[in-house]
mmCIF file of C-alpha atoms and ligand atoms in Angstrom:
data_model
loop_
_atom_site.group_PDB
_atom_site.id
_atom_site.type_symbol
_atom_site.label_atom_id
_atom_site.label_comp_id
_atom_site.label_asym_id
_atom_site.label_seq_id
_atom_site.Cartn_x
_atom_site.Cartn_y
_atom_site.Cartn_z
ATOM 1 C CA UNK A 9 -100.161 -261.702 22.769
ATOM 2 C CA UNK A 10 -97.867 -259.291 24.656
ATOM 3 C CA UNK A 11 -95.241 -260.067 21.717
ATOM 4 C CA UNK A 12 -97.840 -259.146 19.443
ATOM 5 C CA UNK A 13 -98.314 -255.842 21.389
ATOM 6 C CA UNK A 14 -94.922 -254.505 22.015
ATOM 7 C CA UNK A 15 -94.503 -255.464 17.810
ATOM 8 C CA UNK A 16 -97.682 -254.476 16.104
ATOM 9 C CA UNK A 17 -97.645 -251.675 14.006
ATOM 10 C CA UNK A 18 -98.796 -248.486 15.910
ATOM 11 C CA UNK A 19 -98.428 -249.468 19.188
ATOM 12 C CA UNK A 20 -96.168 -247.721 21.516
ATOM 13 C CA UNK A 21 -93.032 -249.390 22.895
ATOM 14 C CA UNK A 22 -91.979 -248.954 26.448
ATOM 15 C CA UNK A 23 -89.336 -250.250 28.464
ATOM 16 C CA UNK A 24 -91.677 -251.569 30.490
ATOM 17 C CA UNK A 25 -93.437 -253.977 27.822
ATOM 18 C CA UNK A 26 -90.143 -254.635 26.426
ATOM 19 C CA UNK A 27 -89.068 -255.731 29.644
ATOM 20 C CA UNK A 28 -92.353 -258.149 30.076
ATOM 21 C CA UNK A 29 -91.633 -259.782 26.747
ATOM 22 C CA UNK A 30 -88.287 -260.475 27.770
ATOM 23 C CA UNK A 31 -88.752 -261.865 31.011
ATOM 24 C CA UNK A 32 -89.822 -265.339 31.525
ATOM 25 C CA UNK A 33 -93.495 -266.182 32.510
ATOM 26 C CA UNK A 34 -92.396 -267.017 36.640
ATOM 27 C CA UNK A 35 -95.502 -268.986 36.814
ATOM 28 C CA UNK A 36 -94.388 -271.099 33.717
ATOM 29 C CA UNK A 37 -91.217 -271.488 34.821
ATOM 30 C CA UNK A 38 -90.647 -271.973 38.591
ATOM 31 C CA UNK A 39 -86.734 -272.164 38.854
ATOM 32 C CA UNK A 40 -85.713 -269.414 36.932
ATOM 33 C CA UNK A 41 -85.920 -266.162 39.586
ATOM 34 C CA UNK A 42 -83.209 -268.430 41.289
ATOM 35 C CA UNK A 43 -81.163 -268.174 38.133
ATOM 36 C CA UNK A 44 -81.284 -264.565 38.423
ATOM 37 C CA UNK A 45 -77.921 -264.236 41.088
ATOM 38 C CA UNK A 46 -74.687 -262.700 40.010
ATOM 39 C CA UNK A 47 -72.766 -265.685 41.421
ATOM 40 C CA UNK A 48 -73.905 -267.727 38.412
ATOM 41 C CA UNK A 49 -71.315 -267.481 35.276
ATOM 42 C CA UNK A 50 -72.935 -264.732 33.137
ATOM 43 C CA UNK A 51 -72.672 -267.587 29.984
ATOM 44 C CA UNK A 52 -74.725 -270.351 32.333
ATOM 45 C CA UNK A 53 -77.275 -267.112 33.054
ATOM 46 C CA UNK A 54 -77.519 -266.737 29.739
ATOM 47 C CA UNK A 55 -78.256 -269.981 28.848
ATOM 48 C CA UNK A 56 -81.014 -270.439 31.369
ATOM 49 C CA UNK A 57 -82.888 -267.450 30.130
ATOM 50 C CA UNK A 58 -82.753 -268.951 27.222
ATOM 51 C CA UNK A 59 -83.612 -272.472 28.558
ATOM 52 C CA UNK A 60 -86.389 -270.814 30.569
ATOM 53 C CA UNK A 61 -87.853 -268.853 27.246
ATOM 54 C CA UNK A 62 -87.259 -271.824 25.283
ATOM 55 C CA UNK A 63 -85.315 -270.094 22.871
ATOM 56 C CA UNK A 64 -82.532 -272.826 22.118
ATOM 57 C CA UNK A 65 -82.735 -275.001 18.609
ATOM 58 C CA UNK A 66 -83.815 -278.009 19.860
ATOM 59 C CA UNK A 67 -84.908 -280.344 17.533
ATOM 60 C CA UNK A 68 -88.404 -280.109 18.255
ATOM 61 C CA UNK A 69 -88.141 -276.443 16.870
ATOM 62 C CA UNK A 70 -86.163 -277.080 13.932
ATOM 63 C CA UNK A 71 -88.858 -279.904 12.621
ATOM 64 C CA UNK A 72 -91.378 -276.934 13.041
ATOM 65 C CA UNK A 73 -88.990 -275.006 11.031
ATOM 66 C CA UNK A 74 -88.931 -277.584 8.573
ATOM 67 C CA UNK A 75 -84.946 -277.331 8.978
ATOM 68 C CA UNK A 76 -84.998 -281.661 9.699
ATOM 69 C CA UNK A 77 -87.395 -283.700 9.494
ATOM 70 C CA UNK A 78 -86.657 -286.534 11.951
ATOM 71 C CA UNK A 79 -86.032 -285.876 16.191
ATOM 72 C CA UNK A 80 -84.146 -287.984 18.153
ATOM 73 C CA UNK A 81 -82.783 -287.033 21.749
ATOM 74 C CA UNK A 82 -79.096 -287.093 20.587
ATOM 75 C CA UNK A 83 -77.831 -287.793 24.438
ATOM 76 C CA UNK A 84 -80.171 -291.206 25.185
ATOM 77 C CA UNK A 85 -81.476 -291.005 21.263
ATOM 78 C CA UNK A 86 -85.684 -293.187 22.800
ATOM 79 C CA UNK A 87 -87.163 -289.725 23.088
ATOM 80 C CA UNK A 88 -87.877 -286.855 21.115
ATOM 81 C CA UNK A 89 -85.629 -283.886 21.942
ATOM 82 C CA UNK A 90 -87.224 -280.543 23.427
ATOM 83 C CA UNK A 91 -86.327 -277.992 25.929
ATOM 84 C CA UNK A 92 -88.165 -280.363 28.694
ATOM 85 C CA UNK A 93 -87.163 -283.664 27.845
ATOM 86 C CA UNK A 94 -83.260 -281.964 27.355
ATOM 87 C CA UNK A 95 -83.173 -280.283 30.493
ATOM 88 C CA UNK A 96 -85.474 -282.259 32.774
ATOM 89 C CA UNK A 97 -86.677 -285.354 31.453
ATOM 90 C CA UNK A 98 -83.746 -287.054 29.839
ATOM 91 C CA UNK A 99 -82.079 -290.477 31.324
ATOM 92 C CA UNK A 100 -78.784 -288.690 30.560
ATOM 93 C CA UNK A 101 -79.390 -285.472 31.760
ATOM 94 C CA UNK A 102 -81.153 -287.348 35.375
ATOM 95 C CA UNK A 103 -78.550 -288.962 35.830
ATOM 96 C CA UNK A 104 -75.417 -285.759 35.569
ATOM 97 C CA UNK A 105 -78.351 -283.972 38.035
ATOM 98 C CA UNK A 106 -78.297 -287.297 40.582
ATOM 99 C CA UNK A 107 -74.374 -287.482 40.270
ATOM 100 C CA UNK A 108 -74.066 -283.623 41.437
ATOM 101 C CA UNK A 109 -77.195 -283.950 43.616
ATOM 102 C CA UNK A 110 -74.743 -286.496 45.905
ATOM 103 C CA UNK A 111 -72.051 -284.253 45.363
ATOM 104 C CA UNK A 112 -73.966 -281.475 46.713
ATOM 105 C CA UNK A 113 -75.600 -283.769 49.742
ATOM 106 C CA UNK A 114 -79.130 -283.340 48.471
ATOM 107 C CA UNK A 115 -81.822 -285.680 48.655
ATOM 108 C CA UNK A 116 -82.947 -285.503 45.008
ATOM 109 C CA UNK A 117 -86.397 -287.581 44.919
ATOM 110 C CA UNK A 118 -87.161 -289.806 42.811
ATOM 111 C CA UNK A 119 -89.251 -287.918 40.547
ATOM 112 C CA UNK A 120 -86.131 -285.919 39.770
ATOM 113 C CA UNK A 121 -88.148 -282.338 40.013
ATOM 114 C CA UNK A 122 -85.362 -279.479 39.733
ATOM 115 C CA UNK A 123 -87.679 -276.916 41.352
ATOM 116 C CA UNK A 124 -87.938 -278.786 44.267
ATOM 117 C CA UNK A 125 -84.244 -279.536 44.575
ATOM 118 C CA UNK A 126 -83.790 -275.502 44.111
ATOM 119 C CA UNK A 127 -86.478 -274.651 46.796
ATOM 120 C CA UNK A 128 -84.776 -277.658 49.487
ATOM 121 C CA UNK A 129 -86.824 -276.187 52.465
ATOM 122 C CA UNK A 130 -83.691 -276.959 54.884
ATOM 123 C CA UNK A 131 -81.251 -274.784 52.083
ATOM 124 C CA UNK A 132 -80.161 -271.340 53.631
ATOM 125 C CA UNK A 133 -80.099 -268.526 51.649
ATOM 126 C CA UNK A 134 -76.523 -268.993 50.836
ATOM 127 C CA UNK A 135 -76.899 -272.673 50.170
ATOM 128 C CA UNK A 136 -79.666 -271.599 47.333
ATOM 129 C CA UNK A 137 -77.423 -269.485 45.638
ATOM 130 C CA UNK A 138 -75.241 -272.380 45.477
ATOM 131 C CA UNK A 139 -77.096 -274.883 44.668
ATOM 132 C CA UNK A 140 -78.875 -272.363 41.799
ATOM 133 C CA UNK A 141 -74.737 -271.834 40.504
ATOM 134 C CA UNK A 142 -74.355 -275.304 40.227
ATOM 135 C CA UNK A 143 -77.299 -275.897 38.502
ATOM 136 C CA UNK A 144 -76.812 -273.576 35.870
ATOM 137 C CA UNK A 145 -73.383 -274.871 35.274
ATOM 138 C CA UNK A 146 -74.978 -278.475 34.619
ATOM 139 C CA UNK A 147 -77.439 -276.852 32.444
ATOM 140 C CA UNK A 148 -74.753 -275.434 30.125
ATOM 141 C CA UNK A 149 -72.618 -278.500 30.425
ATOM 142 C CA UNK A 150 -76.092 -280.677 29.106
ATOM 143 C CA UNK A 151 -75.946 -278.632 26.395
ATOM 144 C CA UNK A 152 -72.681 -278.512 25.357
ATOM 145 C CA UNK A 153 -72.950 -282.582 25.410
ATOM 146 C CA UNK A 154 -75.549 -282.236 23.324
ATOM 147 C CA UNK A 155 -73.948 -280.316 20.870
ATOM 148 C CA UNK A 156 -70.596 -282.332 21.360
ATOM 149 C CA UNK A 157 -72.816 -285.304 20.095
ATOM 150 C CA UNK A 158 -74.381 -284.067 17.229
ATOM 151 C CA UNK A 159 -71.410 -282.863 16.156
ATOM 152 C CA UNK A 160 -68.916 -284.957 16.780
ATOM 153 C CA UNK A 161 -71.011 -288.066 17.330
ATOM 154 C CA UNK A 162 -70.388 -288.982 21.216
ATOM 155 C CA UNK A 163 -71.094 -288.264 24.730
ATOM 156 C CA UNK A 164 -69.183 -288.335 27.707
ATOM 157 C CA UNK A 165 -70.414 -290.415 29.922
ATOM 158 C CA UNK A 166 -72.234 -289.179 32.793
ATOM 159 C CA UNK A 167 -69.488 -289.822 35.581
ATOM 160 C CA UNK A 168 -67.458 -287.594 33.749
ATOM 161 C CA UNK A 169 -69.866 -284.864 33.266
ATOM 162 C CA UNK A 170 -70.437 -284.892 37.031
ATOM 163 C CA UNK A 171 -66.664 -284.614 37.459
ATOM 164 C CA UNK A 172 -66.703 -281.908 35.044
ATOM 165 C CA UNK A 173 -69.878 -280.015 36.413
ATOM 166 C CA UNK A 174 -68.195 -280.392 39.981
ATOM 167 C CA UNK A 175 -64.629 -278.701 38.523
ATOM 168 C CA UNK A 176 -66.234 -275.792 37.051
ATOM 169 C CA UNK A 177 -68.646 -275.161 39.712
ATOM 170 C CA UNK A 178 -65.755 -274.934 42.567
ATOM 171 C CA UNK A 179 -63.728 -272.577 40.026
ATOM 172 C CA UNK A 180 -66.491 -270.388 40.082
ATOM 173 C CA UNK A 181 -66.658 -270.467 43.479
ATOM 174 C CA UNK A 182 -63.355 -269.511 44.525
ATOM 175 C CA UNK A 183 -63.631 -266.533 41.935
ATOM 176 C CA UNK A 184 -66.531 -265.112 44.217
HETATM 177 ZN ZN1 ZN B 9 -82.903 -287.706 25.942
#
């Protein structure tokens, strides 16, 4: 609708629609303001905006483009592959999120929900930002195994995405 708006012959553009279409829906998308911190690798921001607009080619949106016609989660390859299941729902995914959730000394329940993890009532300010930095980093680092696997036809396993999450997470950190 607003798309439609900001697009449709005669209307007038502003910055202000422009900025509307670009932004993510908050209400749709609970976890993203926390994304929004300048500790958080501008390439994991990125990502999550995209993530968070669902803007990625998953596979669900390539069948719509009629691009493939089968869709197959390529990291535990029982579910079909969206920007949900990828980022939230996965086996694969849970389980890099659990290994850094210990890592990080946060009770992750067992429903797995991300927005809760970001919004840990005991979490100080500084702790959110920290949390929300490593987050992002496991985001990209899901989908870079994703696309590690479809193109070269394995995954790590998830020990060693953990390990890997956990690396690039403290070099950020000592950057700031
Ligand atoms: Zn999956």
């Amino acid at each position: 609708m607003l798309k439609h708006l900001i697009f449709s012959p005669g209307s007038e553009y502003s910055i202000k629609r422009g900025y509307l279409w670009l932004k993510p829906d908050s209400d749709n998308v609970p976890w993203y303001p926390l994304m929004l911190n300048k500790w958080i690798v501008p390439k994991h921001s990125f990502l999550c905006w995209l993530v968070a607009r669902e803007r990625l080619l998953t596979q669900d949106r390539l069948v719509k483009m009629t691009v493939i016609q089968e869709n197959v989660c390529y990291l535990c390859g029982l579910q079909e592959e969206n920007h949900h299941h990828l980022f939230f729902e996965c086996i694969y995914s849970k389980k890099c999120i659990q290994l850094v959730a210990e890592w990080c000394k946060v009770d992750l329940p067992r429903t797995g929900c991300i927005h809760w993890w970001v919004n840990w009532r005991h979490s100080s300010a500084c702790r959110k930002k920290i949390i929300a930095l490593i987050l992002a980093c496991s985001m990209y680092q899901i989908w870079h195994a994703r696309n590690m696997c479809r193109i070269e036809g394995y995954v790590l396993r998830p020990e060693r995405m953990g390990m890997s999450i956990k690396q690039e997470s403290i070099r950020r950190l000592k950057q700031l």
